[in-house]
Amino acid sequence: MHLRPLVYGLAFAAVCAFSAQGQPLVRAPVESPILTIDSDMLFEDSRFGQQTIEEFEALGAALAAENRRIEDALEAEERELTELRATMTPTEFRALADAFDQKVQETRRTQEAKNRELNSELENRRVMFLNAAAPVLEQLMREAGAAVVLERRSIFISSNAVDITQIAINRLNVVLNGVEFAPEPQ
């Protein structure tokens, strides 16, 4: 009689060990008052996020190539200016050198502004995506009976069972399939 609980316990442990070694068990939707999500992974692993990242990497590469062309042109102009120095008075040279320096500074400001604009637009797309994801996350909260979804990175320790990131990605890929976000008016 006293062995029955021990036998049941060992049988349960064996089933759990066997299940852990084989195919992962299909888990029922988690029921928890608290859920977690990795918002970076949510964006980066979604189809929309991957397409956005690819697009902005291409735009960034084009901007980097433009910067290299501008830099090459400015270096060539600087060499010409240096060669002209021997044929000019110091006052004439100073005027050309100051104008060249002004041109370099203005070009640098323009290119830095383009880079900031590109980064800002990427962040805007991310915010629009997360806003579009809110109804999906709210539905997952309701299904789990949760009161809150917390950012996974801000939690010291938790069970992976309460992480809904992959489930949310799968649903967002369906919901946002082919959706393009228009930029918000400034």
mmCIF file of C-alpha atoms in Angstrom:
data_model
loop_
_atom_site.group_PDB
_atom_site.id
_atom_site.type_symbol
_atom_site.label_atom_id
_atom_site.label_comp_id
_atom_site.label_asym_id
_atom_site.label_seq_id
_atom_site.Cartn_x
_atom_site.Cartn_y
_atom_site.Cartn_z
ATOM 1 C CA MET A 1 0.000 0.000 0.000
ATOM 2 C CA HIS A 2 2.763 2.423 0.847
ATOM 3 C CA LEU A 3 4.495 1.686 -2.431
ATOM 4 C CA ARG A 4 1.588 2.793 -4.634
ATOM 5 C CA PRO A 5 2.312 6.604 -4.376
ATOM 6 C CA LEU A 6 5.994 5.898 -4.991
ATOM 7 C CA VAL A 7 5.216 3.778 -8.081
ATOM 8 C CA TYR A 8 2.841 6.418 -9.452
ATOM 9 C CA GLY A 9 5.428 9.105 -8.822
ATOM 10 C CA LEU A 10 8.161 7.116 -10.588
ATOM 11 C CA ALA A 11 5.850 6.355 -13.523
ATOM 12 C CA PHE A 12 5.007 10.046 -13.835
ATOM 13 C CA ALA A 13 8.714 10.974 -13.695
ATOM 14 C CA ALA A 14 9.503 8.371 -16.382
ATOM 15 C CA VAL A 15 6.766 9.712 -18.681
ATOM 16 C CA CYS A 16 8.055 13.256 -18.175
ATOM 17 C CA ALA A 17 11.656 12.181 -18.861
ATOM 18 C CA PHE A 18 10.609 10.232 -21.968
ATOM 19 C CA SER A 19 8.554 13.165 -23.267
ATOM 20 C CA ALA A 20 11.450 15.554 -22.737
ATOM 21 C CA GLN A 21 13.725 13.357 -24.868
ATOM 22 C CA GLY A 22 11.276 12.849 -27.737
ATOM 23 C CA GLN A 23 9.223 15.343 -29.663
ATOM 24 C CA PRO A 24 8.210 18.406 -27.677
ATOM 25 C CA LEU A 25 4.731 18.103 -26.293
ATOM 26 C CA VAL A 26 2.117 20.396 -27.770
ATOM 27 C CA ARG A 27 1.292 22.652 -24.905
ATOM 28 C CA ALA A 28 -2.136 23.996 -24.283
ATOM 29 C CA PRO A 29 -2.460 27.762 -24.286
ATOM 30 C CA VAL A 30 -0.863 28.998 -21.104
ATOM 31 C CA GLU A 31 -3.126 30.327 -18.399
ATOM 32 C CA SER A 32 -1.291 32.888 -16.332
ATOM 33 C CA PRO A 33 -1.999 36.327 -14.888
ATOM 34 C CA ILE A 34 1.379 37.478 -16.223
ATOM 35 C CA LEU A 35 2.800 36.913 -19.699
ATOM 36 C CA THR A 36 6.132 37.957 -21.154
ATOM 37 C CA ILE A 37 7.226 39.042 -24.583
ATOM 38 C CA ASP A 38 10.516 39.952 -26.231
ATOM 39 C CA SER A 39 9.524 43.008 -28.273
ATOM 40 C CA ASP A 40 12.799 43.055 -30.224
ATOM 41 C CA MET A 41 12.327 39.435 -31.258
ATOM 42 C CA LEU A 42 8.656 40.107 -31.994
ATOM 43 C CA PHE A 43 9.645 42.760 -34.536
ATOM 44 C CA GLU A 44 12.829 41.192 -35.911
ATOM 45 C CA ASP A 45 11.412 37.690 -36.390
ATOM 46 C CA SER A 46 8.092 38.751 -37.894
ATOM 47 C CA ARG A 47 7.818 38.867 -41.678
ATOM 48 C CA PHE A 48 7.056 42.585 -41.547
ATOM 49 C CA GLY A 49 10.077 43.220 -39.330
ATOM 50 C CA GLN A 50 12.377 41.163 -41.554
ATOM 51 C CA GLN A 51 11.177 43.002 -44.671
ATOM 52 C CA THR A 52 11.617 46.344 -42.912
ATOM 53 C CA ILE A 53 15.114 45.451 -41.727
ATOM 54 C CA GLU A 54 16.115 44.318 -45.241
ATOM 55 C CA GLU A 55 14.735 47.534 -46.722
ATOM 56 C CA PHE A 56 16.554 49.741 -44.234
ATOM 57 C CA GLU A 57 19.798 47.791 -44.557
ATOM 58 C CA ALA A 58 19.640 48.471 -48.315
ATOM 59 C CA LEU A 59 18.908 52.161 -47.692
ATOM 60 C CA GLY A 60 21.777 52.288 -45.196
ATOM 61 C CA ALA A 61 24.132 50.636 -47.695
ATOM 62 C CA ALA A 62 23.091 53.158 -50.364
ATOM 63 C CA LEU A 63 23.745 56.017 -47.948
ATOM 64 C CA ALA A 64 27.149 54.547 -47.044
ATOM 65 C CA ALA A 65 28.027 54.270 -50.755
ATOM 66 C CA GLU A 66 26.923 57.883 -51.271
ATOM 67 C CA ASN A 67 29.108 58.925 -48.338
ATOM 68 C CA ARG A 68 32.121 57.139 -49.857
ATOM 69 C CA ARG A 69 31.558 58.860 -53.231
ATOM 70 C CA ILE A 70 31.288 62.250 -51.521
ATOM 71 C CA GLU A 71 34.390 61.541 -49.445
ATOM 72 C CA ASP A 72 36.364 60.565 -52.571
ATOM 73 C CA ALA A 73 35.236 63.736 -54.358
ATOM 74 C CA LEU A 74 36.179 65.908 -51.373
ATOM 75 C CA GLU A 75 39.590 64.249 -51.098
ATOM 76 C CA ALA A 76 40.216 64.922 -54.804
ATOM 77 C CA GLU A 77 39.128 68.543 -54.338
ATOM 78 C CA GLU A 78 41.429 68.861 -51.324
ATOM 79 C CA ARG A 79 44.390 67.540 -53.365
ATOM 80 C CA GLU A 80 43.656 70.089 -56.113
ATOM 81 C CA LEU A 81 43.483 72.846 -53.532
ATOM 82 C CA THR A 82 46.804 71.732 -52.043
ATOM 83 C CA GLU A 83 48.417 71.772 -55.507
ATOM 84 C CA LEU A 84 47.060 75.271 -56.167
ATOM 85 C CA ARG A 85 48.524 76.576 -52.918
ATOM 86 C CA ALA A 86 51.969 77.129 -54.453
ATOM 87 C CA THR A 87 50.475 79.383 -57.171
ATOM 88 C CA MET A 88 48.465 81.638 -54.812
ATOM 89 C CA THR A 89 48.989 84.265 -52.210
ATOM 90 C CA PRO A 90 48.276 83.226 -48.641
ATOM 91 C CA THR A 91 45.137 85.422 -48.612
ATOM 92 C CA GLU A 92 43.766 83.840 -51.796
ATOM 93 C CA PHE A 93 44.530 80.370 -50.523
ATOM 94 C CA ARG A 94 42.940 81.093 -47.120
ATOM 95 C CA ALA A 95 39.716 82.185 -48.842
ATOM 96 C CA LEU A 96 39.584 78.957 -50.913
ATOM 97 C CA ALA A 97 40.544 76.804 -47.910
ATOM 98 C CA ASP A 98 37.836 78.413 -45.751
ATOM 99 C CA ALA A 99 35.246 77.895 -48.501
ATOM 100 C CA PHE A 100 36.329 74.257 -48.837
ATOM 101 C CA ASP A 101 36.138 73.762 -45.065
ATOM 102 C CA GLN A 102 32.629 75.261 -45.051
ATOM 103 C CA LYS A 103 31.628 72.893 -47.856
ATOM 104 C CA VAL A 104 32.996 69.887 -45.942
ATOM 105 C CA GLN A 105 31.157 70.899 -42.753
ATOM 106 C CA GLU A 106 27.876 71.456 -44.607
ATOM 107 C CA THR A 107 28.226 68.131 -46.431
ATOM 108 C CA ARG A 108 28.896 66.363 -43.126
ATOM 109 C CA ARG A 109 25.801 67.936 -41.543
ATOM 110 C CA THR A 110 23.670 66.976 -44.541
ATOM 111 C CA GLN A 111 24.847 63.357 -44.522
ATOM 112 C CA GLU A 112 24.452 63.048 -40.739
ATOM 113 C CA ALA A 113 20.899 64.407 -41.073
ATOM 114 C CA LYS A 114 20.150 61.755 -43.709
ATOM 115 C CA ASN A 115 21.452 59.064 -41.354
ATOM 116 C CA ARG A 116 19.375 60.394 -38.431
ATOM 117 C CA GLU A 117 16.303 60.532 -40.684
ATOM 118 C CA LEU A 118 16.852 56.933 -41.763
ATOM 119 C CA ASN A 119 17.201 55.770 -38.142
ATOM 120 C CA SER A 120 14.169 57.811 -37.130
ATOM 121 C CA GLU A 121 12.056 56.297 -39.912
ATOM 122 C CA LEU A 122 13.129 52.788 -38.869
ATOM 123 C CA GLU A 123 12.094 53.548 -35.288
ATOM 124 C CA ASN A 124 8.769 54.965 -36.549
ATOM 125 C CA ARG A 125 8.119 51.728 -38.457
ATOM 126 C CA ARG A 126 8.897 49.737 -35.333
ATOM 127 C CA VAL A 127 6.438 51.832 -33.289
ATOM 128 C CA MET A 128 3.742 51.462 -35.971
ATOM 129 C CA PHE A 129 4.322 47.696 -35.956
ATOM 130 C CA LEU A 130 4.014 47.477 -32.176
ATOM 131 C CA ASN A 131 0.834 49.561 -32.308
ATOM 132 C CA ALA A 132 -0.565 47.190 -34.931
ATOM 133 C CA ALA A 133 0.513 44.248 -32.759
ATOM 134 C CA ALA A 134 -1.413 45.523 -29.720
ATOM 135 C CA PRO A 135 -4.763 43.896 -30.659
ATOM 136 C CA VAL A 136 -3.040 40.536 -31.189
ATOM 137 C CA LEU A 137 -1.280 40.814 -27.834
ATOM 138 C CA GLU A 138 -4.536 41.823 -26.150
ATOM 139 C CA GLN A 139 -6.248 38.758 -27.615
ATOM 140 C CA LEU A 140 -3.448 36.532 -26.303
ATOM 141 C CA MET A 141 -3.856 38.164 -22.888
ATOM 142 C CA ARG A 142 -7.578 37.425 -22.873
ATOM 143 C CA GLU A 143 -7.002 33.812 -23.941
ATOM 144 C CA ALA A 144 -4.506 33.315 -21.118
ATOM 145 C CA GLY A 145 -6.596 35.153 -18.542
ATOM 146 C CA ALA A 146 -3.639 37.501 -18.057
ATOM 147 C CA ALA A 147 -3.745 40.971 -16.589
ATOM 148 C CA VAL A 148 -0.394 42.117 -17.936
ATOM 149 C CA VAL A 149 2.260 41.423 -20.569
ATOM 150 C CA LEU A 150 5.764 42.351 -19.429
ATOM 151 C CA GLU A 151 8.915 42.907 -21.467
ATOM 152 C CA ARG A 152 11.009 39.772 -20.998
ATOM 153 C CA ARG A 153 14.288 41.695 -20.630
ATOM 154 C CA SER A 154 12.979 43.511 -17.561
ATOM 155 C CA ILE A 155 12.268 40.284 -15.673
ATOM 156 C CA PHE A 156 14.923 38.645 -13.546
ATOM 157 C CA ILE A 157 13.594 35.094 -13.906
ATOM 158 C CA SER A 158 10.449 33.503 -15.281
ATOM 159 C CA SER A 159 9.145 30.326 -16.822
ATOM 160 C CA ASN A 160 9.386 30.058 -20.589
ATOM 161 C CA ALA A 161 5.785 28.871 -20.481
ATOM 162 C CA VAL A 162 4.570 32.449 -19.988
ATOM 163 C CA ASP A 163 6.551 33.815 -22.968
ATOM 164 C CA ILE A 164 4.140 34.436 -25.849
ATOM 165 C CA THR A 165 6.650 35.926 -28.299
ATOM 166 C CA GLN A 166 6.609 33.091 -30.857
ATOM 167 C CA ILE A 167 2.837 32.679 -30.684
ATOM 168 C CA ALA A 168 2.448 36.427 -31.261
ATOM 169 C CA ILE A 169 4.896 36.332 -34.198
ATOM 170 C CA ASN A 170 2.924 33.518 -35.833
ATOM 171 C CA ARG A 171 -0.362 35.368 -35.441
ATOM 172 C CA LEU A 172 1.087 38.689 -36.601
ATOM 173 C CA ASN A 173 2.509 37.046 -39.706
ATOM 174 C CA VAL A 174 -1.038 36.023 -40.589
ATOM 175 C CA VAL A 175 -2.751 39.259 -39.548
ATOM 176 C CA LEU A 176 -0.194 41.595 -41.135
ATOM 177 C CA ASN A 177 0.471 39.527 -44.254
ATOM 178 C CA GLY A 178 0.899 42.023 -47.084
ATOM 179 C CA VAL A 179 0.042 45.039 -44.924
ATOM 180 C CA GLU A 180 2.132 48.114 -45.590
ATOM 181 C CA PHE A 181 2.221 50.902 -43.067
ATOM 182 C CA ALA A 182 1.971 54.436 -44.372
ATOM 183 C CA PRO A 183 4.246 56.904 -42.620
ATOM 184 C CA GLU A 184 2.493 59.002 -39.992
ATOM 185 C CA PRO A 185 2.054 62.675 -40.885
ATOM 186 C CA GLN A 186 4.680 64.850 -39.269
#
